[in-house]
Amino acid sequence: MNINYNLVGLGFIGKIHLMAMNNFNLLDLPIESPIIKNQIVTRNPVDRLSVAKSLGFERTVDSESICFGNDDIQLLDICSPNIYHKDLILKALEAGANIYCEKPLSMNDSETKEILNRYSNSKSKIQLCYTLRYIPAFAKARAAIENNAIGEITSFRIEYYHSSYLNTDKPYAWRLDKEISGGGALYDLGSHAFDILQFLVEPVKEVMCFTDTFVKTRKDSEGNEKTVTVDDWALTHVHTSSNIKGTVEVSRIAVGDDGIRVRIYGTKGSVFVDVYDNPLDVKYYNFLGNKIHLHEDYYNDNSYYKHMIKFYPSPKMSQGFFMDSHIASLASFLYQIENDIVVDKAPSINQCKNIEGILDACQKSVDTKSFEKISI
Amino acid sequence: MNINYNLVGLGFIGKIHLMAMNNFNLLDLPIESPIIKNQIVTRNPVDRLSVAKSLGFERTVDSESICFGNDDIQLLDICSPNIYHKDLILKALEAGANIYCEKPLSMNDSETKEILNRYSNSKSKIQLCYTLRYIPAFAKARAAIENNAIGEITSFRIEYYHSSYLNTDKPYAWRLDKEISGGGALYDLGSHAFDILQFLVEPVKEVMCFTDTFVKTRKDSEGNEKTVTVDDWALTHVHTSSNIKGTVEVSRIAVGDDGIRVRIYGTKGSVFVDVYDNPLDVKYYNFLGNKIHLHEDYYNDNSYYKHMIKFYPSPKMSQGFFMDSHIASLASFLYQIENDIVVDKAPSINQCKNIEGILDACQKSVDTKSFEKISI
Amino acid sequence: MNINYNLVGLGFIGKIHLMAMNNFNLLDLPIESPIIKNQIVTRNPVDRLSVAKSLGFERTVDSESICFGNDDIQLLDICSPNIYHKDLILKALEAGANIYCEKPLSMNDSETKEILNRYSNSKSKIQLCYTLRYIPAFAKARAAIENNAIGEITSFRIEYYHSSYLNTDKPYAWRLDKEISGGGALYDLGSHAFDILQFLVEPVKEVMCFTDTFVKTRKDSEGNEKTVTVDDWALTHVHTSSNIKGTVEVSRIAVGDDGIRVRIYGTKGSVFVDVYDNPLDVKYYNFLGNKIHLHEDYYNDNSYYKHMIKFYPSPKMSQGFFMDSHIASLASFLYQIENDIVVDKAPSINQCKNIEGILDACQKSVDTKSFEKISI
Amino acid sequence: MNINYNLVGLGFIGKIHLMAMNNFNLLDLPIESPIIKNQIVTRNPVDRLSVAKSLGFERTVDSESICFGNDDIQLLDICSPNIYHKDLILKALEAGANIYCEKPLSMNDSETKEILNRYSNSKSKIQLCYTLRYIPAFAKARAAIENNAIGEITSFRIEYYHSSYLNTDKPYAWRLDKEISGGGALYDLGSHAFDILQFLVEPVKEVMCFTDTFVKTRKDSEGNEKTVTVDDWALTHVHTSSNIKGTVEVSRIAVGDDGIRVRIYGTKGSVFVDVYDNPLDVKYYNFLGNKIHLHEDYYNDNSYYKHMIKFYPSPKMSQGFFMDSHIASLASFLYQIENDIVVDKAPSINQCKNIEGILDACQKSVDTKSFEKISI
């Protein structure tokens, strides 16, 4: 059976998905089915046809005309703006097509509930692009924690820092309008940070979030001064279900400190992941504070690690952790579809809903200036 | 005229003061007056006499019997536990002796007020050991900020991290008893952090602080489980007088991250000081995020930098930034006494009072769970 | 006109070439012509047909049956073992096809001369895969040197370190047999190192080389102990045409030090490239030893930099420097073919011959234990 | 019994010795005897008296008038220019005083032989200031090697890099005149490098050295252009007694790379010491190339490590590795005198002679352009 691949959106992230997929055949991934690039879904099917052809697709359609067949494995890869997610997902669910969707799932809670309702009666599989879970260092860290390498977790600190927005000359763009983008650093970077927190530690119970917008106005491309309506920094105090306390900080102004850094402290040791520094390995400290080597026995037999590492390109064939984790994420999803299995700890639709719940509580706490519980 | 040096306390920090002073003569510092090691003040003058002699002191006395002469410059260096500070300071003020005192000034606000009252009618000089101000990187950073190297300050992040307390085997000690020590990481490390914040940026207006004690009980030397009554971590959200927002985080459990790191972000650039990495220089980024060299014109003519750098040992004669900054701090104070001048930005008694006010507001905010103004 | 792409060799490096090319269309590279994957050249055309098809090729042929058409731009990409290079190149030259060839050009000097003779009467273009020239940091460094950023060059140090061969359990393989591989670290890594040296500094005049084989025997896959006949370390003392002295060191046993590091010292400053650390930028020190920012004026108008940077993926679309430099190398060559131009400083066939001359002189000097001139 | 301390030379290194000694009493070192600062030996006893007094010495004498008593432990600390070493040593030997002497022992081989002859009939102890042996990381590395942590040594690479001489504005000074200084980077830095090589590995058998002077003339303080007659860079190929091959590179022009870095590769693992980065610990890699923690069992029972670590200040009392290693070196020597013992691996006079033999062979090999054996 072939995998019939259909893509919505040819912006930055859509291109990344395609680049990831284009080299599947050269990477010895355990995907058996040939992938057929079928439709590009676009508002301008006629105009985009030649581009689509040059990228190897068979045709272009508008979102009304998407057509899933019955014979092959059908996949819809959604990289469109968030406002189109719900309708696209419902259409795919109805057709029984599988859905690979960029985060977030939808624009708000009621949309998400509608999706979940339909999903529960569907044979489709859905995976969201929480790609940090497909970085080996995080998979190793999780396995090590599960295998008691650090004892009981006492605290954590997660940093996801970008820096380009400190530049006051950076022009205004739609990302800085909350109505369109949904949010700023908290939504864009925080969603990944909370995902990896829950992946490594446990569910979040309550949060108190501080946000700020350090650059408050920017000029758009025509020189008009526009007000920035999203945060460019957010620091969240987090209490987890068993009351472990820690912080999640995201920033778009952290000049000199770009990075994704996760520190988990425990009674018997600590594990750190610094993705930009080393996406393949974890730094491990024993309880005396000595940096030691994390023995491979801590993760080699872990079921999630064993699964994900099969889909992550070998170091010699690496295309950088960003591409490699997108490759592993998509390939892992195709493998689950092909073999009709569900892999525990792959980013399920329920986990995604939960992350959106955390972000909502963060936003609420900014206004109430107190801890807010995550609604379930 | 000689400088008549008298020391209270021969614990860790007292030894550091002595080690700093012992090599003054070899470092080409602009101190003219010979330093005479006169009295060690101790509860056991008889027992400690031989040690005092071996260290070059002339005699030992108890605190009742301290005797300051009139001919020489008199100095009392206070390295005793905090509960003895007030009485020692008052005694020295009465005698017209100068006071070099380890932080904090006293145990509480009413003690501090009593000291300030007496001080205002005194001819004594007082300097507290906020030694970070005597690290060249901070002096350069301050000069650069004053000279508009980074434009308007938009935000800051200060980290002062130690790590040894994550080790659960570390025994209980008096430092972990709030009644004796006054506080934990917030008091011990935070006082330095707030000092350098106000040195570099501007006065703090209000704070909201979160603290935690991750290791809640420890065994004392006899194996008894004792409750830790001080924090081992504190994160403070800070609003300054002109409403710049930033954070100050201190920790005693930051395994793998020990350091003193200060980041000041501005509209035209950013300056970072990472003391353990480089106590001599500042990292400087322009508004595009490019790391560039901080030109010496930014600090070479700055009056505070010009003053402090004369007292900081040259790189070839360095004994590490910790010792070097203690040398510069003490030597600068002796110079001010010798020449009867006041150096702006040296840590005055009023600045110290202010830092204690911030710590009090932090503590209060922990209970009220809201921002607390600094009382003046 | 289409570019008719034909590939010899589907080993590691052949796969890398394909991966690089597969994403050309998503990277906004200034290549106009559609690329048609035509033939895979292989000893087993029948067996390999289905793999070739899955990779998008139209057919498989053996080397006797390669067939270049006349209508399109013909390209032969040679990733075969070195012993087949000469015959493949001659066949392509005869057909007027363009040649993109992995280093080295051939097995020995007489083969190289035969190739050069035929090439001089040919309309084909040839480019060798000296891909370091397509790393932005090196292009910037070269432009800076040309624009007098470091004054007169006084010395240099080039390190190309791998580490996996220190592991004595690593099995014997054909790479360790000099008859088949041509050489060890000196040939494999040294060729790149000498290429970048001549790119950045000037032609090499004479060399004296020391080599060693630290792990002298290894077990093959059947457990037989085999003698390693190639070096795993080489340090070459180099004198350039104007008598600048420096060293080139290559290693396969440098555990803990993997990297490509190039330091060029001059009378007015120094430039360093540390590829693994930052392939995009150069570290620049002024003559006082202060690290400063290399101003973009030093390279923005440089003709080679302006050319190569158009073909190097933007940071957001990066697939790691290794893939990115292969992309830029191949795309730059296609551009030169498409537009029938020759780009100065692209790795020409004469430069390659010259590198092989250096390696020969190195090998000779190992025996004579003295400096050996490069024959031209 | 007191230790009667007499110092020759109050230049940079003499001051370092004094600074080290001044704080002995505060560091809990196992030295019992009080140290009495007796004579400063100087060409101008009258002029220097007040300085000597301010530093705590009792008197000044010229070299003719040095007078050692019989009652106390007598120590002569020689920090004078090298040309005075021999006469001072002979005088001390004659008086039965102990000698602590800055490297090198003397100006040439015949002087050294004369010293050794007299020494063999003397009851004096001599220690040379090869202080790298008193850095904990090196002591741990040596213990680890002795305890087979890395198996058989296959190779080594030692780098001792300074950078200030790349600055062409740095003025001419006597150090750059071979007649006075004895040599350049090879003599100054290389002597330490060869010492630590023999400490960690085994005796050197033969060497081939390349040197260069990149900055060939400099202006003296009066503006006259002077020729530099010493090297500012030297790279030595070394063969040890059992034919292990490696390199020792020293430089005064290594802008951006200042450091003391020692890498020892073995069949079972590798140890690295990077002194500036971490003087307390060794980086340890297993044979797979994984960085692991060097278990304390590898060094805790090692006799030399156990000895030296008693004299090295604790991390809290550190004054930087340079001062700390001088403290440990001098204190260890005093301890050996006090207790009349000889500590294996402390830098003996014979080891020093041997280092000078290596430097001579290096110099000879520069001229002969071939390997030269070390004469014994």
CSV table of N, CA and C in Angstrom, one decimal, chain A residues 116-193:
chain,number,residue,atom,x,y,z
A,116,LEU,N,-12.2,16.9,19.3
A,116,LEU,CA,-12.1,15.7,20.1
A,116,LEU,C,-13.3,14.8,20.0
A,117,ASN,N,-14.5,15.4,20.0
A,117,ASN,CA,-15.7,14.6,19.8
A,117,ASN,C,-15.7,13.8,18.5
A,118,ARG,N,-15.4,14.5,17.5
A,118,ARG,CA,-15.4,13.7,16.2
A,118,ARG,C,-14.3,12.7,16.2
A,119,TYR,N,-13.1,13.0,16.7
A,119,TYR,CA,-12.0,12.1,16.7
A,119,TYR,C,-12.3,10.8,17.4
A,120,SER,N,-13.1,10.9,18.6
A,120,SER,CA,-13.3,9.7,19.4
A,120,SER,C,-14.1,8.7,18.6
A,121,ASN,N,-14.8,9.1,17.6
A,121,ASN,CA,-15.6,8.2,16.8
A,121,ASN,C,-14.9,7.9,15.5
A,122,SER,N,-13.7,8.2,15.4
A,122,SER,CA,-13.0,8.1,14.1
A,122,SER,C,-12.0,7.0,14.1
A,123,LYS,N,-11.6,6.5,12.9
A,123,LYS,CA,-10.5,5.5,12.8
A,123,LYS,C,-9.2,6.2,12.4
A,124,SER,N,-9.3,7.5,12.3
A,124,SER,CA,-8.1,8.3,11.9
A,124,SER,C,-7.1,8.3,13.1
A,125,LYS,N,-5.8,8.4,12.7
A,125,LYS,CA,-4.8,8.8,13.7
A,125,LYS,C,-4.4,10.2,13.6
A,126,ILE,N,-4.1,10.9,14.7
A,126,ILE,CA,-3.7,12.3,14.7
A,126,ILE,C,-2.4,12.4,15.4
A,127,GLN,N,-1.4,13.1,14.9
A,127,GLN,CA,-0.2,13.5,15.7
A,127,GLN,C,0.1,14.9,15.5
A,128,LEU,N,0.4,15.6,16.6
A,128,LEU,CA,0.8,17.0,16.6
A,128,LEU,C,2.3,17.1,16.5
A,129,CYS,N,2.8,18.2,16.0
A,129,CYS,CA,4.2,18.4,15.8
A,129,CYS,C,4.9,18.9,17.1
A,130,TYR,N,4.8,18.1,18.2
A,130,TYR,CA,5.7,18.5,19.3
A,130,TYR,C,7.0,17.7,19.2
A,131,THR,N,7.8,18.3,18.4
A,131,THR,CA,9.0,17.5,17.9
A,131,THR,C,10.1,17.4,18.9
A,132,LEU,N,10.1,18.2,20.0
A,132,LEU,CA,11.1,18.0,21.0
A,132,LEU,C,11.2,16.5,21.5
A,133,ARG,N,10.0,15.9,21.5
A,133,ARG,CA,10.0,14.5,22.0
A,133,ARG,C,10.8,13.6,21.1
A,134,TYR,N,11.1,14.1,19.9
A,134,TYR,CA,11.9,13.2,19.0
A,134,TYR,C,13.4,13.6,18.9
A,135,ILE,N,13.8,14.3,19.9
A,135,ILE,CA,15.2,14.6,20.1
A,135,ILE,C,15.8,13.6,21.0
A,136,PRO,N,16.9,12.8,20.6
A,136,PRO,CA,17.4,11.7,21.4
A,136,PRO,C,17.7,12.1,22.9
A,137,ALA,N,18.3,13.3,23.1
A,137,ALA,CA,18.7,13.7,24.4
A,137,ALA,C,17.5,13.7,25.4
A,138,PHE,N,16.3,14.2,24.9
A,138,PHE,CA,15.1,14.2,25.7
A,138,PHE,C,14.6,12.8,26.0
A,139,ALA,N,14.7,12.0,24.9
A,139,ALA,CA,14.2,10.6,25.1
A,139,ALA,C,15.1,9.9,26.1
A,140,LYS,N,16.4,10.1,26.1
A,140,LYS,CA,17.4,9.5,27.0
A,140,LYS,C,17.1,10.1,28.4
A,141,ALA,N,16.8,11.4,28.5
A,141,ALA,CA,16.6,12.0,29.8
A,141,ALA,C,15.4,11.4,30.5
A,142,ARG,N,14.3,11.2,29.6
A,142,ARG,CA,13.1,10.6,30.2
A,142,ARG,C,13.3,9.2,30.7
A,143,ALA,N,14.0,8.4,29.8
A,143,ALA,CA,14.3,7.0,30.2
A,143,ALA,C,15.1,7.0,31.5
A,144,ALA,N,16.0,7.9,31.6
A,144,ALA,CA,16.9,7.9,32.8
A,144,ALA,C,16.0,8.2,34.1
A,145,ILE,N,15.2,9.2,33.9
A,145,ILE,CA,14.3,9.6,35.0
A,145,ILE,C,13.4,8.4,35.4
A,146,GLU,N,12.8,7.8,34.4
A,146,GLU,CA,12.0,6.6,34.7
A,146,GLU,C,12.7,5.5,35.4
A,147,ASN,N,14.0,5.4,35.1
A,147,ASN,CA,14.8,4.3,35.7
A,147,ASN,C,15.5,4.8,36.9
A,148,ASN,N,15.0,5.9,37.5
A,148,ASN,CA,15.4,6.3,38.8
A,148,ASN,C,16.9,6.9,38.9
A,149,ALA,N,17.4,7.4,37.8
A,149,ALA,CA,18.7,7.9,37.7
A,149,ALA,C,18.9,9.1,38.6
A,150,ILE,N,17.8,9.8,38.9
A,150,ILE,CA,18.0,11.1,39.7
A,150,ILE,C,17.1,11.0,40.9
A,151,GLY,N,16.5,9.9,41.2
A,151,GLY,CA,15.7,9.8,42.4
A,151,GLY,C,14.4,10.5,42.3
A,152,GLU,N,13.9,11.1,43.4
A,152,GLU,CA,12.7,11.9,43.3
A,152,GLU,C,13.0,13.3,42.7
A,153,ILE,N,12.2,13.7,41.8
A,153,ILE,CA,12.4,15.0,41.2
A,153,ILE,C,12.1,16.1,42.3
A,154,THR,N,13.0,17.0,42.5
A,154,THR,CA,12.8,18.1,43.5
A,154,THR,C,12.4,19.4,42.8
A,155,SER,N,12.9,19.7,41.6
A,155,SER,CA,12.7,20.9,40.9
A,155,SER,C,13.1,20.8,39.5
A,156,PHE,N,12.7,21.9,38.7
A,156,PHE,CA,13.1,21.9,37.3
A,156,PHE,C,13.2,23.4,36.8
A,157,ARG,N,13.9,23.5,35.8
A,157,ARG,CA,14.0,24.9,35.1
A,157,ARG,C,14.1,24.6,33.6
A,158,ILE,N,13.2,25.2,32.9
A,158,ILE,CA,13.2,25.1,31.5
A,158,ILE,C,13.3,26.4,30.8
A,159,GLU,N,14.2,26.6,29.9
A,159,GLU,CA,14.4,27.8,29.2
A,159,GLU,C,14.3,27.6,27.7
A,160,TYR,N,13.5,28.4,27.0
A,160,TYR,CA,13.4,28.3,25.6
A,160,TYR,C,13.6,29.8,25.1
A,161,TYR,N,14.8,30.1,24.7
A,161,TYR,CA,15.2,31.5,24.4
A,161,TYR,C,15.5,31.7,22.9
A,162,HIS,N,14.8,32.7,22.3
A,162,HIS,CA,15.2,33.2,21.1
A,162,HIS,C,15.6,34.7,21.3
A,163,SER,N,16.1,35.3,20.3
A,163,SER,CA,16.7,36.7,20.6
A,163,SER,C,16.4,37.7,19.6
A,164,SER,N,15.8,37.4,18.4
A,164,SER,CA,15.8,38.4,17.4
A,164,SER,C,14.9,39.6,17.6
A,165,TYR,N,13.9,39.4,18.6
A,165,TYR,CA,13.0,40.5,18.8
A,165,TYR,C,13.5,41.7,19.6
A,166,LEU,N,14.7,41.5,20.2
A,166,LEU,CA,15.3,42.6,20.9
A,166,LEU,C,15.7,43.8,19.9
A,167,ASN,N,15.9,43.4,18.7
A,167,ASN,CA,16.2,44.3,17.7
A,167,ASN,C,15.0,45.2,17.4
A,168,THR,N,15.1,46.5,17.8
A,168,THR,CA,13.9,47.3,17.6
A,168,THR,C,13.6,47.7,16.1
A,169,ASP,N,14.6,47.4,15.3
A,169,ASP,CA,14.3,47.6,13.8
A,169,ASP,C,13.6,46.5,13.2
A,170,LYS,N,13.5,45.4,13.8
A,170,LYS,CA,12.7,44.2,13.3
A,170,LYS,C,11.3,44.7,13.0
A,171,PRO,N,10.8,44.5,11.8
A,171,PRO,CA,9.5,45.1,11.4
A,171,PRO,C,8.4,44.4,12.1
A,172,TYR,N,7.3,45.1,12.2
A,172,TYR,CA,6.0,44.5,12.6
A,172,TYR,C,5.6,43.4,11.7
A,173,ALA,N,5.0,42.4,12.2
A,173,ALA,CA,4.4,41.3,11.3
A,173,ALA,C,3.2,40.7,12.0
A,174,TRP,N,2.5,39.9,11.3
A,174,TRP,CA,1.2,39.3,11.8
A,174,TRP,C,1.5,38.5,13.1
A,175,ARG,N,2.6,38.0,13.3
A,175,ARG,CA,2.9,37.2,14.5
A,175,ARG,C,2.8,38.1,15.7
A,176,LEU,N,2.9,39.4,15.6
A,176,LEU,CA,2.8,40.3,16.7
A,176,LEU,C,1.4,40.8,17.0
A,177,ASP,N,0.5,40.3,16.2
A,177,ASP,CA,-1.0,40.6,16.4
A,177,ASP,C,-1.6,39.4,17.1
A,178,LYS,N,-2.1,39.5,18.3
A,178,LYS,CA,-2.6,38.4,19.0
A,178,LYS,C,-3.9,37.8,18.4
A,179,GLU,N,-4.6,38.6,17.7
A,179,GLU,CA,-5.9,38.1,17.1
A,179,GLU,C,-5.5,37.0,16.0
A,180,ILE,N,-4.4,37.2,15.4
A,180,ILE,CA,-4.1,36.3,14.3
A,180,ILE,C,-3.2,35.2,14.7
A,181,SER,N,-2.2,35.5,15.6
A,181,SER,CA,-1.2,34.5,15.9
A,181,SER,C,-1.6,33.7,17.2
A,182,GLY,N,-2.5,34.3,17.9
A,182,GLY,CA,-2.9,33.5,19.2
A,182,GLY,C,-2.1,33.9,20.4
A,183,GLY,N,-0.9,34.4,20.1
A,183,GLY,CA,0.0,34.7,21.3
A,183,GLY,C,1.4,34.9,20.8
A,184,GLY,N,2.3,35.2,21.8
A,184,GLY,CA,3.7,35.5,21.5
A,184,GLY,C,4.6,34.4,21.9
A,185,ALA,N,5.6,34.8,22.7
A,185,ALA,CA,6.6,33.8,23.1
A,185,ALA,C,5.9,32.7,23.9
A,186,LEU,N,5.0,33.1,24.8
A,186,LEU,CA,4.3,32.1,25.6
A,186,LEU,C,3.7,31.0,24.7
A,187,TYR,N,2.9,31.4,23.7
A,187,TYR,CA,2.2,30.5,22.9
A,187,TYR,C,3.2,29.7,22.0
A,188,ASP,N,4.1,30.4,21.4
A,188,ASP,CA,4.9,29.8,20.3
A,188,ASP,C,6.0,28.9,20.9
A,189,LEU,N,6.7,29.4,21.9
A,189,LEU,CA,7.8,28.7,22.5
A,189,LEU,C,7.3,27.9,23.7
A,190,GLY,N,6.4,28.5,24.5
A,190,GLY,CA,6.0,27.9,25.7
A,190,GLY,C,5.3,26.6,25.5
A,191,SER,N,4.5,26.5,24.4
A,191,SER,CA,3.8,25.2,24.1
A,191,SER,C,4.8,24.1,24.0
A,192,HIS,N,5.9,24.3,23.4
A,192,HIS,CA,7.0,23.3,23.3
A,192,HIS,C,7.5,23.0,24.7
A,193,ALA,N,7.8,24.1,25.4
A,193,ALA,CA,8.4,23.9,26.8
A,193,ALA,C,7.5,23.1,27.7
